[in-house]
Structures are given as structure tokens and as C-alpha cells.
Coordinates of C-alpha atoms in Angstrom, one line a residue:
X194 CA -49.4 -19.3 -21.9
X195 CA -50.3 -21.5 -24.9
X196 CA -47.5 -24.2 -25.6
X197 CA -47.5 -24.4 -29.5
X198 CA -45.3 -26.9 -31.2
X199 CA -45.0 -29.2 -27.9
X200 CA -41.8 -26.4 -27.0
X201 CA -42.9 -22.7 -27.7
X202 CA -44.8 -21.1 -24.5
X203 CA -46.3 -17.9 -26.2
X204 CA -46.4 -15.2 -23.8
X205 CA -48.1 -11.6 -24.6
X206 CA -49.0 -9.8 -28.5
X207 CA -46.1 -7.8 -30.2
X208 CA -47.9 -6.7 -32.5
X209 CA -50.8 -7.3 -34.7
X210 CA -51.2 -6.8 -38.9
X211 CA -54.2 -7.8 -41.5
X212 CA -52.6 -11.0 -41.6
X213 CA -51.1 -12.2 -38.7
X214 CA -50.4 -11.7 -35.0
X215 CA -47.0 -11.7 -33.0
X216 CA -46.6 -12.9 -30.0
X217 CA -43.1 -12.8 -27.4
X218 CA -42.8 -16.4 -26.5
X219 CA -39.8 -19.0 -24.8
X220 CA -38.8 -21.5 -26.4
X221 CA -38.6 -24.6 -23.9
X222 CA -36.0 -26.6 -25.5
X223 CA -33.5 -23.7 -25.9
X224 CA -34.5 -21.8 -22.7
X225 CA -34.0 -18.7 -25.2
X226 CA -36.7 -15.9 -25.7
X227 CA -38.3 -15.3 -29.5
X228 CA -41.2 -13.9 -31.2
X229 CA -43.5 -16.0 -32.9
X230 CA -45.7 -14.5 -35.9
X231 CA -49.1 -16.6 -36.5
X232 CA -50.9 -16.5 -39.5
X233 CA -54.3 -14.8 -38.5
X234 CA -55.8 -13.0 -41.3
X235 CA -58.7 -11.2 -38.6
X236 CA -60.8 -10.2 -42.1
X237 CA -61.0 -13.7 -43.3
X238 CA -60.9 -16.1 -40.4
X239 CA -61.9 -16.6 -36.6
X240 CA -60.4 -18.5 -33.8
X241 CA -62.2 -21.8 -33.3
X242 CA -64.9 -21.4 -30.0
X243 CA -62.6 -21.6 -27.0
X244 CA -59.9 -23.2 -29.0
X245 CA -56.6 -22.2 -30.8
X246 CA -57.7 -23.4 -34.1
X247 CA -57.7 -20.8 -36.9
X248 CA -60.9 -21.1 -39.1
X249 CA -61.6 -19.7 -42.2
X250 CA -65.3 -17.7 -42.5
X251 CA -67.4 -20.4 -44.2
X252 CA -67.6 -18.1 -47.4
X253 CA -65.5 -19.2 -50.6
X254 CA -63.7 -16.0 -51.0
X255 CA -62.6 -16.2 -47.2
X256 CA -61.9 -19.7 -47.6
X257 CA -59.7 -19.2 -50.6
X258 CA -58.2 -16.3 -49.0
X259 CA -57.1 -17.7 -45.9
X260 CA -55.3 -21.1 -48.0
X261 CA -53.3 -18.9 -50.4
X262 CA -52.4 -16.4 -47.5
X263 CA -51.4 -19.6 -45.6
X264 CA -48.9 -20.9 -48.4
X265 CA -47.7 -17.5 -49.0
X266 CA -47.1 -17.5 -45.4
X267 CA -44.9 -20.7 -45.5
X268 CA -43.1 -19.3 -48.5
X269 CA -41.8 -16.5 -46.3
X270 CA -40.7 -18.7 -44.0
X271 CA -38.7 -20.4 -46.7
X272 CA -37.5 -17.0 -47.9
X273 CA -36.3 -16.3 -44.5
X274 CA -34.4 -19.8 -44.5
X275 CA -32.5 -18.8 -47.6
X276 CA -31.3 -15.6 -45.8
X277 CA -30.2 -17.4 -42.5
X278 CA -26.7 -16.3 -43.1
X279 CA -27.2 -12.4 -43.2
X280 CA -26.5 -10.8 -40.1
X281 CA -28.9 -8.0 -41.3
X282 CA -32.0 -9.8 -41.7
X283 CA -34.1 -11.4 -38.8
X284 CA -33.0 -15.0 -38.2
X285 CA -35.8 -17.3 -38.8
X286 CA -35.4 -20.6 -35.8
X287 CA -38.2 -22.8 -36.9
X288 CA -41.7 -22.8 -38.8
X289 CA -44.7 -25.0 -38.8
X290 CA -48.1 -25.9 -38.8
X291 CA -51.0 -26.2 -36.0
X292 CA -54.3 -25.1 -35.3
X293 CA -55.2 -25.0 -38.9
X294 CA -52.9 -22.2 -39.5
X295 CA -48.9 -21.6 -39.8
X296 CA -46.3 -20.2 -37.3
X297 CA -42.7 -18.4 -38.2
X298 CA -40.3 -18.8 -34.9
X299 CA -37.8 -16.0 -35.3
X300 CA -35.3 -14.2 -33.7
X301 CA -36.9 -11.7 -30.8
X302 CA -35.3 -8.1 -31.4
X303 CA -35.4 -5.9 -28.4
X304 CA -35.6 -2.6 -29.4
X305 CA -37.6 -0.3 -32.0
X306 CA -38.5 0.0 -35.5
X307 CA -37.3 3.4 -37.2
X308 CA -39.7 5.2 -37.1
X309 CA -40.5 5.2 -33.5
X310 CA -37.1 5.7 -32.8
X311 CA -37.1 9.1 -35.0
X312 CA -40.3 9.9 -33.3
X313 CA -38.7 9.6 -29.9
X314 CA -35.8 11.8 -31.4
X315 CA -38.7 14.5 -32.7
X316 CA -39.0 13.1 -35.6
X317 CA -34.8 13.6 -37.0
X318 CA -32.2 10.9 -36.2
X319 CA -28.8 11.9 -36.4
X320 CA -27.1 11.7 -39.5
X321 CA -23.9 9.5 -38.5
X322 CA -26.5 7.4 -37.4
X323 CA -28.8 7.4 -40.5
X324 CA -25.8 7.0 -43.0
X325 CA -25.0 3.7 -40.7
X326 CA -28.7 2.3 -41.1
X327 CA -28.7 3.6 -45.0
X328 CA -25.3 1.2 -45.5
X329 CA -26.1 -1.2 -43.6
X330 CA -29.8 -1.7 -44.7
X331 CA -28.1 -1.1 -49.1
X332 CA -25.6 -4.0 -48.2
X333 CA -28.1 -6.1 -46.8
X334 CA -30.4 -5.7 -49.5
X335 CA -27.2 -6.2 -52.0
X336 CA -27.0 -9.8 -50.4
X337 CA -30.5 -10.0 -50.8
X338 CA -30.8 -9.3 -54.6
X339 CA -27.9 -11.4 -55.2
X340 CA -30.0 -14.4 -53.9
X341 CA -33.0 -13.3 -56.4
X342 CA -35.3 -12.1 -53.6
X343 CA -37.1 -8.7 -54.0
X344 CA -38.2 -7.3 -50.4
X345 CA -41.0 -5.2 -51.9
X346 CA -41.7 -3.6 -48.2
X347 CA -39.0 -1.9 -47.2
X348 CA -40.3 1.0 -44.7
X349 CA -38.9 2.1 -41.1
X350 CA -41.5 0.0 -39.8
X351 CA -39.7 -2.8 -41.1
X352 CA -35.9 -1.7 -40.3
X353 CA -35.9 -2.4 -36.0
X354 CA -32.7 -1.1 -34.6
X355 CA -32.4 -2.8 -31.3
X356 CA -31.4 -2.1 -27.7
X357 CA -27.9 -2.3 -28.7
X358 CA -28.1 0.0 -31.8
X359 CA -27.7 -3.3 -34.1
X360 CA -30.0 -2.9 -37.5
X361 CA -32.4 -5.8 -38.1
X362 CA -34.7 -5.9 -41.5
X363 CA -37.8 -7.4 -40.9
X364 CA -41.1 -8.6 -42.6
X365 CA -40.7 -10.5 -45.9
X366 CA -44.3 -11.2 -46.5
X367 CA -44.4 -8.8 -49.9
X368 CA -41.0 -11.0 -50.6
X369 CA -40.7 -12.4 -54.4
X370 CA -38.3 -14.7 -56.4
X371 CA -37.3 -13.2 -59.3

């Protein structure tokens, strides 16, 4: 029950990767439910004492770590800006900066990623189903190369298909201009 960004009331973890924790959260000012993904590399940095400040270790190699994986961060979120108009990939609502660290509003997608939804099916989809994630997933990254950007992560974890079977890519951290 943090309120980040004076509107964004963070509610309970997602998820959690090397770099970054995601948190289900409502945004105030839309009265709309998204995900928030904070940039919290756990190997490099610590929360603050009983604060929400992010804090690099006080070695240089954490230090350095944690402010290129912090602009790296904010070039996703830039990345994701530039795709706004693909109906494939998440939709990015906001980004900033607080607690000495970086936040990426997005879209929330209720539903799963692919491969817990094979795993749920023991372990095989069905293959009218696959062949619709395959095209839709190939035309989304067509749009995608045509803007210069290379995914470089493309996994089921990253492909969520939601409650109402519509195909989301996720997770452009790895992403590159090229």
C-alpha cells in the first residue's frame, strides 16, 4: 500500500527477476488496475532501513552496476514508448524516477505466460492455437524490426496470453537499437 508517483498505490509482487520486482498496483488518477516493474537489482542493491529507497551496496562494482542497470532500465521504458502502437506488445502508461531507483507503469495482463499455460495443458497446446500465437507473435516482431528494435528474449515466459486468449509480448530489457 505504498503510493509511488503521488497516484500509483502498489498492491502485492507479480513477480520477481535479478533486476527488478513487479508489483499489481491502481492507478488513482485513472481508477484503472496496472503492473508496475521497479528496478531492484537484489545482487547489487538494498532497500534503504525502513524506507523505499533503493541503495546501491557501497562497493564500486555494485555501485556501477546498479547506475548502468538503472539507465538501461529507462531505455526500455523508451523502447516500450516507441512500440505504443502495437496491439501485440505490452502498452507502456508511464515511467519515472523515485526512491533512487526507476519504475515502468504498464499495462496489467490477466492471464499466463506460455509456458504455464502448456504446463496446465500437460505440457502440448493445441495446434490451431499455437499456429495463432506463432503469427501473431512473427507479425508483431515484423513491426518490431521494422522500427530497428531487436527483442533478444523472446521465450514463453515472455509471450502472456491472457484471460481472454489475447497474445501479449512482454520484457524488453535484452531490447537493442540496431
Amino acid at each position: 500500500f505504498t503510493l509511488l508517483n503521488n497516484k500509483y498505490l502498489i498492491g502485492r509482487v507479480l513477480g520477481r527477476g535479478g533486476f527488478g520486482i513487479t508489483y499489481i498496483a491502481l492507478d488513482t488518477s485513472r481508477n484503472i488496475i496496472c503492473a508496475i516493474k521497479e528496478y531492484m537489482p537484489s545482487e547489487y542493491s538494498k532497500r534503504s532501513g525502513n524506507t523505499t529507497n533503493i541503495e546501491p551496496f557501497p562497493d564500486t562494482k555494485s555501485r556501477n552496476v546498479f547506475s548502468h542497470g538503472r539507465d538501461k532500465f529507462v531505455e526500455e521504458a523508451r523502447t516500450l514508448q516507441k512500440l505504443r502502437n502495437n496491439p501485440i506488445v505490452v502498452d507502456i502508461l508511464d515511467f519515472f524516477s523515485q526512491n533512487n531507483t526507476a519504475y515502468l507503469v504498464m499495462e496489467y495482463l490477466d492471464g499466463l505466460d506460455l509456458r504455464k499455460r502448456s504446463k496446465m495443458s500437460g505440457g502440448k497446446l493445441d495446434v490451431k492455437f499455437a499456429d495463432q500465437i506463432f503469427l501473431t507473435v512473427a507479425s508483431a516482431l515484423m513491426d518490431i524490426h521494422r522500427r530497428n528494435i531487436l527483442h533478444r528474449d523472446l521465450s514463453p515466459e515472455n509471450i502472456i496470453v491472457t484471460s481472454n486468449n489475447r497474445i501479449k509480448l512482454i520484457d524488453f530489457g535484452a531490447a537493442r537499437n540496431y
